Short mmCIF file of C-alpha atoms and ligand atoms in Angstrom, two decimals:
data_model
loop_
_atom_site.label_atom_id
_atom_site.label_comp_id
_atom_site.label_asym_id
_atom_site.label_seq_id
_atom_site.Cartn_x
_atom_site.Cartn_y
_atom_site.Cartn_z
CA MET A 299 -97.53 -76.79 -67.07
CA ALA A 300 -99.18 -80.42 -66.88
CA PHE A 301 -103.06 -80.04 -65.86
CA LYS A 302 -104.19 -81.52 -62.69
CA SER A 303 -107.56 -82.26 -63.90
CA GLU A 304 -107.95 -85.19 -66.26
CA TYR A 305 -111.04 -83.64 -68.04
CA ILE A 306 -108.90 -80.32 -68.89
CA ALA A 307 -105.89 -82.39 -69.56
CA ARG A 308 -107.67 -84.25 -72.48
CA VAL A 309 -109.47 -81.44 -73.81
CA TYR A 310 -106.19 -79.65 -74.32
CA ASP A 311 -104.60 -82.37 -75.79
CA ASP A 312 -107.17 -82.69 -78.16
CA VAL A 313 -107.02 -79.05 -79.08
CA ALA A 314 -103.48 -79.23 -79.57
CA LYS A 315 -103.52 -82.03 -81.66
CA LYS A 316 -106.19 -80.57 -84.02
CA ASN A 317 -104.60 -77.12 -84.09
CA ALA A 318 -100.99 -77.86 -84.25
CA ASN A 319 -100.07 -75.17 -86.59
CA GLU A 320 -101.90 -72.55 -84.27
CA PRO A 321 -99.45 -71.20 -81.62
CA GLU A 322 -101.25 -67.78 -80.71
CA PHE A 323 -104.76 -69.82 -80.48
CA LEU A 324 -102.79 -72.91 -78.26
CA GLN A 325 -101.50 -70.07 -76.09
CA ALA A 326 -104.49 -68.14 -75.36
CA VAL A 327 -106.68 -71.76 -74.86
CA LYS A 328 -103.87 -73.10 -72.69
CA GLU A 329 -104.10 -69.71 -70.21
CA VAL A 330 -107.34 -69.97 -69.76
CA LEU A 331 -107.85 -73.65 -69.09
CA GLU A 332 -104.81 -73.29 -66.77
CA SER A 333 -107.26 -70.74 -65.16
CA LEU A 334 -110.30 -72.87 -64.80
CA GLU A 335 -108.84 -75.93 -63.07
CA PRO A 336 -110.43 -74.80 -59.67
CA VAL A 337 -113.86 -74.42 -61.31
CA VAL A 338 -113.95 -77.48 -63.32
CA GLU A 339 -113.10 -79.55 -60.23
CA LYS A 340 -115.76 -77.94 -58.23
CA ASP A 341 -118.71 -77.87 -60.57
CA PRO A 342 -119.07 -81.47 -62.30
CA SER A 343 -121.99 -79.98 -64.76
CA ILE A 344 -119.19 -78.23 -66.89
CA GLU A 345 -117.64 -81.65 -68.06
CA ALA A 346 -121.17 -83.04 -68.21
CA ASN A 347 -122.35 -80.39 -70.44
CA GLY A 348 -119.29 -80.25 -72.58
CA ILE A 349 -118.76 -76.96 -72.33
CA LEU A 350 -114.80 -76.79 -72.53
CA GLU A 351 -115.03 -78.69 -75.77
CA ARG A 352 -117.78 -76.46 -77.08
CA ILE A 353 -116.39 -73.06 -76.14
CA ILE A 354 -112.83 -74.09 -77.53
CA GLU A 355 -114.49 -74.77 -80.86
CA PRO A 356 -115.85 -71.93 -82.76
CA GLU A 357 -119.45 -71.63 -83.88
CA ARG A 358 -118.14 -71.01 -87.45
CA VAL A 359 -115.37 -69.93 -89.21
CA ILE A 360 -115.80 -68.03 -92.45
CA MET A 361 -112.58 -67.53 -94.83
CA PHE A 362 -112.98 -65.97 -98.24
CA ARG A 363 -111.18 -64.22 -101.20
CA VAL A 364 -111.00 -60.42 -101.31
CA SER A 365 -109.92 -59.23 -104.67
CA TRP A 366 -109.41 -55.71 -105.45
CA VAL A 367 -107.75 -53.38 -108.14
CA ASP A 368 -104.92 -51.73 -107.10
CA ASP A 369 -103.64 -48.09 -108.17
CA ASN A 370 -101.59 -49.60 -111.23
CA GLY A 371 -104.63 -51.53 -112.18
CA LYS A 372 -103.06 -54.70 -111.25
CA VAL A 373 -105.70 -57.43 -109.39
CA GLN A 374 -104.91 -57.95 -105.83
CA VAL A 375 -106.10 -61.09 -103.92
CA ASN A 376 -106.22 -61.14 -99.94
CA ARG A 377 -107.82 -63.46 -97.49
CA GLY A 378 -110.69 -62.39 -95.44
CA TYR A 379 -111.70 -64.16 -92.19
CA ARG A 380 -114.68 -63.84 -89.79
CA VAL A 381 -114.63 -66.18 -86.89
CA GLN A 382 -118.23 -66.30 -85.18
CA TYR A 383 -116.87 -68.03 -82.06
CA ASN A 384 -119.88 -68.01 -79.08
CA SER A 385 -123.09 -66.69 -79.52
CA ALA A 386 -124.18 -67.78 -75.62
CA ILE A 387 -125.07 -64.43 -74.33
CA GLY A 388 -125.43 -62.04 -77.37
CA PRO A 389 -124.63 -61.67 -81.09
CA TYR A 390 -121.17 -62.06 -81.99
CA LYS A 391 -119.04 -58.97 -81.31
CA GLY A 392 -115.27 -58.47 -82.05
CA GLY A 393 -113.07 -56.37 -84.14
CA LEU A 394 -111.37 -56.49 -87.67
CA ARG A 395 -107.67 -56.41 -87.99
CA LEU A 396 -105.99 -55.74 -91.17
CA HIS A 397 -102.31 -56.55 -90.94
CA PRO A 398 -99.84 -58.66 -92.95
CA SER A 399 -99.72 -61.03 -89.98
CA VAL A 400 -103.15 -61.97 -89.89
CA ASN A 401 -103.99 -65.73 -89.87
CA LEU A 402 -106.35 -68.22 -88.62
CA SER A 403 -104.33 -68.81 -85.74
CA VAL A 404 -104.44 -65.06 -84.56
CA ILE A 405 -108.00 -64.62 -85.59
CA LYS A 406 -109.19 -67.51 -83.74
CA PHE A 407 -107.15 -66.35 -80.22
CA LEU A 408 -108.71 -62.89 -80.52
CA GLY A 409 -111.87 -64.35 -81.32
CA PHE A 410 -111.54 -66.69 -78.40
CA GLU A 411 -110.09 -64.04 -75.75
CA GLN A 412 -113.31 -61.77 -77.11
CA ILE A 413 -115.72 -64.39 -75.62
CA PHE A 414 -114.48 -63.86 -72.23
CA LYS A 415 -113.80 -60.04 -72.48
CA ASN A 416 -117.23 -59.13 -73.57
CA SER A 417 -118.74 -61.24 -71.01
CA LEU A 418 -116.49 -59.20 -68.35
CA THR A 419 -118.09 -56.14 -69.52
CA GLY A 420 -121.70 -57.01 -68.52
CA LEU A 421 -123.18 -56.57 -71.59
CA PRO A 422 -125.27 -58.85 -74.17
CA MET A 423 -122.25 -59.45 -76.64
CA GLY A 424 -121.06 -62.72 -77.65
CA GLY A 425 -117.54 -63.30 -79.22
CA GLY A 426 -116.06 -62.88 -82.79
CA LYS A 427 -113.30 -61.47 -84.77
CA GLY A 428 -112.20 -61.38 -88.47
CA GLY A 429 -109.66 -59.46 -90.41
CA SER A 430 -107.51 -59.97 -93.37
CA ASP A 431 -103.92 -60.16 -94.24
CA PHE A 432 -104.12 -56.86 -96.45
CA ASP A 433 -101.51 -54.63 -95.67
CA PRO A 434 -102.75 -50.88 -95.26
CA LYS A 435 -99.28 -49.45 -95.16
CA GLY A 436 -98.38 -47.22 -98.14
CA LYS A 437 -101.51 -48.02 -99.53
CA SER A 438 -103.72 -44.91 -101.10
CA ASP A 439 -106.79 -43.75 -99.71
CA ASN A 440 -108.61 -45.06 -102.98
CA GLU A 441 -106.71 -48.68 -102.53
CA ILE A 442 -107.96 -48.92 -98.84
CA MET A 443 -111.30 -48.03 -100.15
CA ARG A 444 -111.62 -50.64 -102.68
CA PHE A 445 -110.13 -53.26 -100.33
CA CYS A 446 -112.74 -52.36 -97.57
CA GLN A 447 -115.81 -52.61 -100.06
CA SER A 448 -114.42 -55.55 -101.54
CA PHE A 449 -113.93 -56.91 -97.85
CA MET A 450 -117.57 -55.92 -97.11
CA THR A 451 -119.15 -57.45 -100.27
CA GLU A 452 -118.74 -60.96 -98.97
CA LEU A 453 -118.82 -59.95 -95.01
CA VAL A 454 -122.28 -58.52 -95.59
CA LYS A 455 -123.89 -61.93 -96.23
CA HIS A 456 -122.57 -62.99 -92.49
CA ILE A 457 -123.43 -59.97 -90.20
CA GLY A 458 -126.29 -57.98 -88.54
CA ALA A 459 -127.15 -56.00 -85.74
CA ASP A 460 -128.76 -59.44 -83.96
CA THR A 461 -126.28 -61.85 -85.61
CA ASP A 462 -122.99 -60.14 -85.83
CA VAL A 463 -121.26 -56.75 -85.10
CA PRO A 464 -117.94 -55.98 -86.42
CA ALA A 465 -115.70 -52.95 -85.41
CA GLY A 466 -112.27 -51.93 -85.52
CA ASP A 467 -108.87 -53.31 -84.30
CA ILE A 468 -105.28 -52.96 -85.64
CA GLY A 469 -105.37 -51.11 -89.24
CA VAL A 470 -109.02 -50.79 -88.81
CA GLY A 471 -110.12 -47.16 -87.61
CA ALA A 472 -113.16 -44.72 -88.20
CA ARG A 473 -111.72 -44.62 -92.02
CA GLU A 474 -112.17 -48.13 -92.84
CA ILE A 475 -115.26 -48.42 -91.09
CA GLY A 476 -116.87 -45.59 -93.25
CA TYR A 477 -115.72 -47.24 -96.27
CA MET A 478 -117.45 -50.67 -94.90
CA PHE A 479 -120.54 -48.89 -93.56
CA GLY A 480 -121.18 -47.14 -97.20
CA GLN A 481 -120.51 -50.51 -98.89
CA TYR A 482 -122.84 -52.29 -96.50
CA LYS A 483 -125.75 -49.70 -96.98
CA ARG A 484 -125.08 -49.69 -101.02
CA LEU A 485 -125.61 -53.67 -100.75
CA THR A 486 -128.42 -53.88 -98.49
CA GLY A 487 -130.41 -50.40 -98.80
CA LEU A 488 -130.24 -50.30 -95.38
CA TYR A 489 -129.09 -47.40 -92.94
CA ASP A 490 -128.48 -49.86 -90.24
CA GLY A 491 -126.49 -48.32 -87.65
CA GLY A 492 -126.19 -51.30 -85.59
CA VAL A 493 -124.45 -53.40 -87.80
CA LEU A 494 -120.68 -52.09 -87.12
CA THR A 495 -119.37 -49.68 -84.28
CA GLY A 496 -116.65 -47.28 -84.47
CA LYS A 497 -118.81 -45.57 -86.73
CA LYS A 498 -118.30 -41.58 -87.08
CA VAL A 499 -120.15 -39.50 -84.37
CA GLY A 500 -122.73 -37.76 -86.39
CA ALA A 501 -123.39 -40.78 -88.44
CA GLY A 502 -124.51 -43.24 -85.88
CA GLY A 503 -121.35 -43.47 -83.84
CA SER A 504 -120.86 -43.04 -80.17
CA LEU A 505 -118.99 -40.06 -78.64
CA ALA A 506 -115.55 -41.31 -76.34
CA ARG A 507 -115.59 -44.91 -78.45
CA THR A 508 -112.37 -43.51 -79.99
CA GLU A 509 -110.64 -43.05 -76.75
CA ALA A 510 -112.61 -45.76 -74.96
CA THR A 511 -109.91 -48.37 -75.22
CA GLY A 512 -106.88 -46.16 -73.89
CA TYR A 513 -109.16 -44.37 -71.36
CA GLY A 514 -110.73 -47.74 -69.85
CA LEU A 515 -107.23 -49.29 -69.71
CA CYS A 516 -106.17 -46.33 -67.59
CA TYR A 517 -109.37 -46.61 -65.38
CA PHE A 518 -108.67 -50.23 -64.90
CA THR A 519 -105.08 -49.53 -63.98
CA ALA A 520 -106.06 -46.78 -61.58
CA GLU A 521 -108.23 -49.40 -59.73
CA MET A 522 -105.41 -52.00 -59.42
CA LEU A 523 -103.31 -49.40 -58.20
CA LYS A 524 -105.83 -47.82 -55.58
CA ALA A 525 -106.55 -51.17 -54.29
CA ASN A 526 -102.76 -51.43 -53.34
CA GLY A 527 -102.38 -48.15 -52.19
CA GLN A 528 -101.04 -46.33 -55.33
CA SER A 529 -101.87 -44.37 -58.11
CA PHE A 530 -100.78 -42.66 -61.38
CA GLU A 531 -99.68 -39.49 -59.68
CA GLY A 532 -95.96 -38.77 -60.49
CA LYS A 533 -95.31 -42.09 -61.96
CA ARG A 534 -93.17 -42.85 -65.04
CA VAL A 535 -95.34 -44.68 -67.74
CA ILE A 536 -94.34 -46.53 -70.80
CA VAL A 537 -96.99 -47.07 -73.40
CA SER A 538 -95.84 -49.26 -76.51
CA GLY A 539 -97.40 -48.84 -79.95
CA SER A 540 -98.87 -45.41 -81.21
CA GLY A 541 -102.05 -46.12 -82.47
CA ASN A 542 -105.68 -45.92 -81.22
CA VAL A 543 -105.25 -47.74 -77.87
CA ALA A 544 -101.87 -46.32 -77.38
CA THR A 545 -102.65 -42.60 -77.96
CA TYR A 546 -105.84 -42.40 -75.73
CA ALA A 547 -103.77 -44.41 -72.70
CA ASN A 548 -101.13 -41.73 -73.24
CA GLN A 549 -103.94 -38.90 -72.66
CA LYS A 550 -105.64 -40.53 -69.75
CA ALA A 551 -102.45 -41.47 -67.82
CA THR A 552 -101.21 -37.91 -68.08
CA GLN A 553 -104.43 -36.75 -67.16
CA LEU A 554 -104.32 -38.94 -63.80
CA GLY A 555 -101.07 -37.43 -63.07
CA GLY A 556 -98.58 -40.01 -64.90
CA LYS A 557 -95.53 -38.75 -67.29
CA VAL A 558 -95.73 -41.09 -70.46
CA VAL A 559 -91.86 -41.08 -71.09
CA ALA A 560 -91.61 -43.69 -74.09
CA MET A 561 -93.93 -44.67 -76.66
CA SER A 562 -93.17 -47.06 -80.33
CA ASP A 563 -94.06 -48.45 -83.75
CA SER A 564 -93.11 -51.26 -85.13
CA ASN A 565 -89.96 -49.64 -86.37
CA GLY A 566 -88.60 -48.20 -83.01
CA TYR A 567 -89.15 -46.39 -80.23
CA ILE A 568 -89.06 -42.66 -78.51
CA VAL A 569 -88.16 -41.36 -75.11
CA ASP A 570 -89.02 -37.87 -74.14
CA GLU A 571 -88.05 -37.23 -70.47
CA ASN A 572 -90.61 -34.40 -70.22
CA GLY A 573 -93.41 -36.15 -71.42
CA ILE A 574 -94.85 -37.24 -74.51
CA ASP A 575 -97.98 -35.31 -75.63
CA TYR A 576 -100.58 -37.21 -77.29
CA LYS A 577 -101.77 -34.70 -79.50
CA ILE A 578 -98.32 -34.93 -81.57
CA ILE A 579 -98.48 -38.76 -81.61
CA LYS A 580 -101.96 -37.97 -83.03
CA GLU A 581 -100.97 -35.99 -85.83
CA ILE A 582 -98.13 -38.24 -86.72
CA LYS A 583 -100.34 -41.51 -86.85
CA GLU A 584 -103.51 -40.38 -87.75
CA VAL A 585 -103.29 -36.99 -89.41
CA LYS A 586 -99.88 -37.90 -91.40
CA ARG A 587 -99.75 -41.51 -91.13
CA ALA A 588 -96.06 -41.27 -90.78
CA ARG A 589 -93.62 -43.09 -88.61
CA ILE A 590 -92.81 -42.45 -84.83
CA LYS A 591 -89.44 -41.33 -85.57
CA THR A 592 -90.71 -37.86 -86.97
CA TYR A 593 -91.53 -37.00 -83.40
CA LEU A 594 -87.82 -35.61 -83.31
CA ASP A 595 -88.96 -33.15 -85.84
CA TYR A 596 -91.33 -31.65 -83.04
CA VAL A 597 -89.39 -32.39 -80.26
CA PRO A 598 -85.68 -32.21 -81.19
CA GLY A 599 -84.72 -32.99 -77.38
CA ALA A 600 -86.41 -36.27 -77.64
CA LYS A 601 -84.47 -39.49 -78.45
CA TYR A 602 -85.26 -42.09 -80.96
CA VAL A 603 -84.08 -45.80 -81.09
CA GLU A 604 -84.41 -48.10 -83.88
CA GLY A 605 -86.18 -51.41 -83.23
CA CYS A 606 -89.19 -51.67 -80.91
CA LYS A 607 -88.40 -54.26 -78.42
CA GLY A 608 -86.02 -52.26 -76.38
CA ILE A 609 -88.90 -49.76 -74.98
CA TRP A 610 -89.04 -52.23 -72.14
CA THR A 611 -85.52 -51.43 -70.63
CA VAL A 612 -86.76 -47.80 -70.21
CA PRO A 613 -87.04 -47.23 -66.56
CA CYS A 614 -90.79 -47.11 -65.45
CA ASP A 615 -93.26 -47.69 -62.63
CA ILE A 616 -95.99 -48.43 -65.06
CA ALA A 617 -96.17 -50.33 -68.23
CA LEU A 618 -98.97 -50.19 -70.44
CA PRO A 619 -98.23 -52.46 -73.83
CA CYS A 620 -100.56 -51.13 -76.47
CA ALA A 621 -99.42 -52.42 -79.63
CA THR A 622 -99.49 -56.40 -80.37
CA GLN A 623 -99.42 -60.03 -79.42
CA ASN A 624 -96.03 -61.24 -77.60
CA GLU A 625 -94.63 -58.08 -77.89
CA LEU A 626 -93.32 -58.25 -74.13
CA ASP A 627 -91.37 -61.28 -73.53
CA GLY A 628 -89.39 -63.04 -70.50
CA GLU A 629 -86.51 -60.67 -70.91
CA SER A 630 -88.53 -57.67 -71.39
CA ALA A 631 -90.14 -58.48 -67.99
CA ASP A 632 -86.46 -58.95 -66.65
CA ALA A 633 -85.56 -55.60 -67.53
CA LEU A 634 -89.03 -54.02 -66.15
CA ILE A 635 -88.69 -55.79 -62.53
CA ALA A 636 -84.99 -54.95 -62.75
CA ASN A 637 -86.16 -50.97 -62.95
CA LYS A 638 -88.67 -51.73 -60.01
CA VAL A 639 -91.98 -51.62 -62.32
CA ILE A 640 -95.04 -51.41 -60.08
CA ALA A 641 -97.92 -52.31 -62.53
CA VAL A 642 -98.07 -53.90 -65.93
CA ALA A 643 -101.68 -53.64 -67.66
CA GLU A 644 -102.39 -54.85 -71.04
CA GLY A 645 -103.87 -52.61 -73.79
CA ALA A 646 -103.07 -54.85 -76.79
CA ASN A 647 -104.43 -58.38 -76.79
CA MET A 648 -102.10 -60.90 -75.40
CA PRO A 649 -99.02 -58.53 -75.53
CA SER A 650 -97.21 -60.30 -72.92
CA THR A 651 -95.55 -63.79 -73.42
CA PRO A 652 -96.70 -66.79 -70.66
CA ASP A 653 -93.18 -66.52 -69.39
CA ALA A 654 -93.64 -62.57 -68.93
CA VAL A 655 -96.51 -62.92 -67.26
CA ALA A 656 -95.40 -65.56 -64.78
CA LYS A 657 -92.25 -63.71 -63.99
CA LEU A 658 -94.15 -60.40 -63.59
CA GLN A 659 -96.70 -62.26 -61.07
CA ALA A 660 -93.60 -63.99 -59.39
CA ALA A 661 -91.78 -60.64 -58.83
CA GLY A 662 -95.36 -59.30 -57.32
CA VAL A 663 -95.98 -56.75 -59.83
CA LEU A 664 -99.69 -55.65 -60.32
CA PHE A 665 -100.76 -57.24 -63.60
CA GLY A 666 -103.87 -56.83 -65.70
CA PRO A 667 -104.51 -59.09 -68.16
CA ALA A 668 -105.93 -57.72 -71.48
CA LYS A 669 -109.26 -59.32 -71.13
CA ALA A 670 -109.98 -57.32 -68.31
CA ALA A 671 -107.91 -54.18 -68.89
CA ASN A 672 -108.64 -53.63 -72.54
CA ALA A 673 -112.17 -54.24 -72.52
CA GLY A 674 -113.27 -50.59 -72.21
CA GLY A 675 -113.38 -50.77 -76.28
CA VAL A 676 -115.89 -53.22 -77.07
CA ALA A 677 -117.83 -52.05 -73.85
CA THR A 678 -118.15 -48.82 -75.28
CA SER A 679 -118.93 -50.57 -78.70
CA GLY A 680 -121.72 -52.30 -76.61
CA LEU A 681 -122.91 -48.88 -75.81
CA GLU A 682 -122.99 -47.48 -79.26
CA MET A 683 -125.24 -50.39 -79.93
CA SER A 684 -127.72 -49.25 -77.34
CA GLN A 685 -127.85 -45.57 -78.53
CA ASN A 686 -128.23 -47.13 -82.16
CA SER A 687 -131.09 -49.35 -80.70
CA GLN A 688 -132.71 -46.27 -78.92
CA ARG A 689 -131.66 -43.81 -81.87
CA LEU A 690 -130.60 -41.43 -79.50
CA SER A 691 -127.02 -40.13 -78.59
CA TRP A 692 -125.55 -39.74 -75.14
CA THR A 693 -123.11 -36.81 -74.32
CA PHE A 694 -119.17 -37.89 -73.99
CA GLU A 695 -119.62 -37.20 -69.96
CA GLU A 696 -122.68 -39.85 -69.96
CA VAL A 697 -120.56 -42.32 -72.26
CA ASP A 698 -117.10 -41.78 -70.03
CA GLN A 699 -119.24 -42.11 -67.02
CA LYS A 700 -120.45 -45.70 -68.00
CA LEU A 701 -117.15 -46.89 -69.28
CA HIS A 702 -115.63 -45.91 -66.16
CA ASP A 703 -118.13 -47.55 -63.79
CA ILE A 704 -117.77 -50.59 -66.40
CA MET A 705 -114.06 -50.64 -65.74
CA VAL A 706 -114.31 -50.40 -62.00
CA ASN A 707 -116.95 -53.24 -62.19
CA ILE A 708 -114.67 -55.36 -64.07
CA TYR A 709 -111.88 -55.15 -61.65
CA LYS A 710 -114.08 -56.00 -58.86
CA ASN A 711 -115.38 -58.89 -60.41
CA ALA A 712 -112.05 -60.31 -61.68
CA SER A 713 -110.51 -59.40 -58.22
CA ASN A 714 -113.31 -61.19 -56.47
CA ALA A 715 -113.42 -64.27 -58.68
CA ALA A 716 -109.59 -64.63 -58.00
CA GLU A 717 -110.23 -64.74 -54.48
CA THR A 718 -113.39 -67.21 -54.89
CA VAL A 719 -110.76 -69.81 -56.10
CA GLY A 720 -108.12 -69.12 -54.00
CA GLN A 721 -105.74 -66.98 -55.81
CA PRO A 722 -106.25 -63.64 -54.30
CA GLY A 723 -104.58 -60.72 -56.61
CA ASN A 724 -103.95 -62.80 -59.65
CA LEU A 725 -106.25 -60.85 -61.93
CA VAL A 726 -105.62 -63.36 -65.09
CA VAL A 727 -107.40 -66.31 -63.07
CA GLY A 728 -109.85 -63.98 -61.81
CA ALA A 729 -110.98 -62.13 -65.35
CA ASN A 730 -110.59 -65.84 -67.11
CA VAL A 731 -113.06 -67.43 -64.34
CA ALA A 732 -115.43 -64.82 -64.13
CA GLY A 733 -115.69 -64.14 -67.86
CA PHE A 734 -116.34 -67.87 -68.31
CA LEU A 735 -118.83 -68.68 -65.62
CA LYS A 736 -121.36 -66.30 -67.29
CA VAL A 737 -120.94 -67.80 -70.77
CA ALA A 738 -120.81 -71.47 -69.44
CA GLU A 739 -124.16 -70.84 -67.66
CA ALA A 740 -125.89 -69.32 -70.71
CA MET A 741 -124.47 -72.57 -72.61
CA LYS A 742 -125.97 -74.81 -70.52
CA TRP A 743 -129.38 -73.03 -69.98
CA GLN A 744 -129.42 -73.35 -73.99
CA GLY A 745 -129.01 -76.85 -74.04
CA ILE A 746 -126.46 -78.20 -77.04
CA ALA A 747 -126.98 -75.75 -79.77
CA TYR A 748 -123.93 -76.21 -81.47
P1 NDP B 97 -103.74 -49.37 -84.34
O1 NDP B 97 -103.59 -49.90 -85.81
O2 NDP B 97 -104.44 -48.22 -84.28
O3 NDP B 97 -102.06 -49.32 -83.74
C1 NDP B 97 -101.58 -50.35 -83.84
C2 NDP B 97 -100.04 -49.91 -82.96
O4 NDP B 97 -99.19 -51.04 -82.88
C3 NDP B 97 -99.20 -49.22 -83.93
O5 NDP B 97 -98.59 -48.35 -83.10
C4 NDP B 97 -98.30 -50.38 -84.58
O6 NDP B 97 -97.17 -49.78 -85.40
C5 NDP B 97 -98.24 -51.03 -83.73
N1 NDP B 97 -97.79 -52.43 -83.97
C6 NDP B 97 -98.72 -53.39 -84.91
N2 NDP B 97 -98.22 -54.63 -85.08
C7 NDP B 97 -97.14 -54.38 -84.67
C8 NDP B 97 -96.06 -55.63 -84.70
N3 NDP B 97 -96.31 -56.64 -85.40
N4 NDP B 97 -95.09 -55.37 -84.00
C9 NDP B 97 -94.66 -53.84 -83.25
N5 NDP B 97 -95.73 -52.94 -83.35
C10 NDP B 97 -97.24 -53.17 -84.08
O7 NDP B 97 -104.46 -50.31 -83.56
P2 NDP B 97 -105.27 -50.34 -82.06
O8 NDP B 97 -104.68 -49.38 -81.24
O9 NDP B 97 -106.26 -50.23 -82.52
O10 NDP B 97 -104.89 -51.82 -81.42
C11 NDP B 97 -103.42 -51.87 -80.87
C12 NDP B 97 -103.56 -53.49 -79.90
O11 NDP B 97 -105.00 -53.37 -79.12
C13 NDP B 97 -104.09 -54.65 -80.61
O12 NDP B 97 -103.66 -55.54 -79.54
C14 NDP B 97 -105.34 -54.86 -80.45
O13 NDP B 97 -105.99 -55.77 -80.86
C15 NDP B 97 -105.81 -54.05 -79.43
N6 NDP B 97 -107.18 -53.69 -78.95
C16 NDP B 97 -107.68 -52.62 -79.66
C17 NDP B 97 -108.86 -52.16 -79.23
C18 NDP B 97 -109.57 -51.07 -80.41
O14 NDP B 97 -110.50 -50.54 -79.78
N7 NDP B 97 -108.87 -50.37 -81.23
C19 NDP B 97 -109.92 -52.70 -78.47
C20 NDP B 97 -108.96 -53.83 -77.50
C21 NDP B 97 -107.77 -53.83 -77.67
P3 NDP B 97 -97.07 -49.51 -86.83
O15 NDP B 97 -97.67 -48.21 -87.09
O16 NDP B 97 -95.65 -49.32 -87.17
O17 NDP B 97 -97.58 -50.63 -87.80
O1 2IT B 98 -110.17 -56.50 -79.08
C1 2IT B 98 -111.12 -55.82 -79.05
O2 2IT B 98 -111.89 -55.72 -78.13
C2 2IT B 98 -111.51 -54.76 -80.13
N1 2IT B 98 -110.74 -54.86 -80.84
C3 2IT B 98 -112.80 -53.86 -79.96
C4 2IT B 98 -113.87 -54.97 -80.31
C5 2IT B 98 -114.94 -54.10 -80.73
O3 2IT B 98 -116.14 -54.68 -81.16
O4 2IT B 98 -115.24 -52.62 -80.22
#
């Protein structure tokens, strides 16, 4: 699409030239810039302060070697990243991803989106992201530990409770955070709870952080449905993926009256017309670290289909993509629309291609974008940081209630912002605008620090 604003067109042109080999990053930037046209037009101080040029360029990119020794005594080398994207409203905050597909483009798109997502939570957190192309699949527990220790040996130089606070993402859960936390403590001599979130409950972690992204996604979706006279009650739900976000999205969607009929991993998907029990998924993926195919050992009447893309052809009312970026394309959107889907809300980061988003919105499907819909995870990380600072622990119910309130607020703010710019119901635009304005104001207030 051609940009109407000359300023935005120039900024995008420049970023596209400079980052020509970073498609995911450019995809994320383009969407935000498209959304910001009306606010940039109205407020010349954005251009005068070079806010767009500055917000698009990370404050700092750290790339480093991670060497570790595998169980056969062979030296392995991976590439580590931490992108400290924007610190206008708080310390850099965002997860760490361990997956062979990780590269600079992926980490930059995630870090860029994190700025706006964290702003939407209403908590004082800047944007950042990190990770490595290390593949945790098939690695022994000791190999995971040695990798995490080596990763932290470099990361320690760059993080801190008031500078940069990493957490989990794909391939990083409580186990990996534990190994990293242990190494951080060994290197610094500090029991510094505030330096990482997603810690174990009882060792500085927050109750409900594990569940938070999936629960938050369903709280957000429920608000979006409610505003349109609908609910989860009696609805068929697809949740793609079977990791942290997907598992607890399943649990909450079921609690709210939905029936989760399909879930997936990177190899294939399962369909269970009686509803998939999240406890079985948790057992398969978290305890056994096995493939989702083994669901058939627990529920022989269920169906397994090889290849994960076909999951979107299963008839449903609500689709919750919770696996990875660009997993739901235009063709998948066509299938969902043909099956009369009511709502799509993104648990993963950027799971829908631009083509899919455009098709779903044009067909009148309620669409909850990742920055808003999956913000419950990082919001609860923010609550974990608050508890660490106070040296107190809140109950599960307290944290869950706060998470719920935050998600309701995010829906309201995104929805109001969409109206303000004359695009009522467009939560993609609303989330981008609401997230951006707060960061832009803080950047102006601080002058040109970066
Ligand atoms: P997990 O590692 O727990 O689970 C990831 C799931 O996605 C697995 O089922 C995995 O399948 C599947 N998956 C990963 N990569 C691919 C791929 N390339 N193709 C198909 N399937 C894939 O990660 P999370 O649940 O934590 O993260 C899922 C998504 O949610 C990510 O986009 C993440 O950025 C986002 N997110 C996570 C938050 C959190 O708090 N954890 C917060 C907000 C967003 P397999 O096992 O086969 O690899
Ligand atoms: O994408 C995300 O928001 C996360 N992976 C959670 C980040 C965090 O700091 O809790």
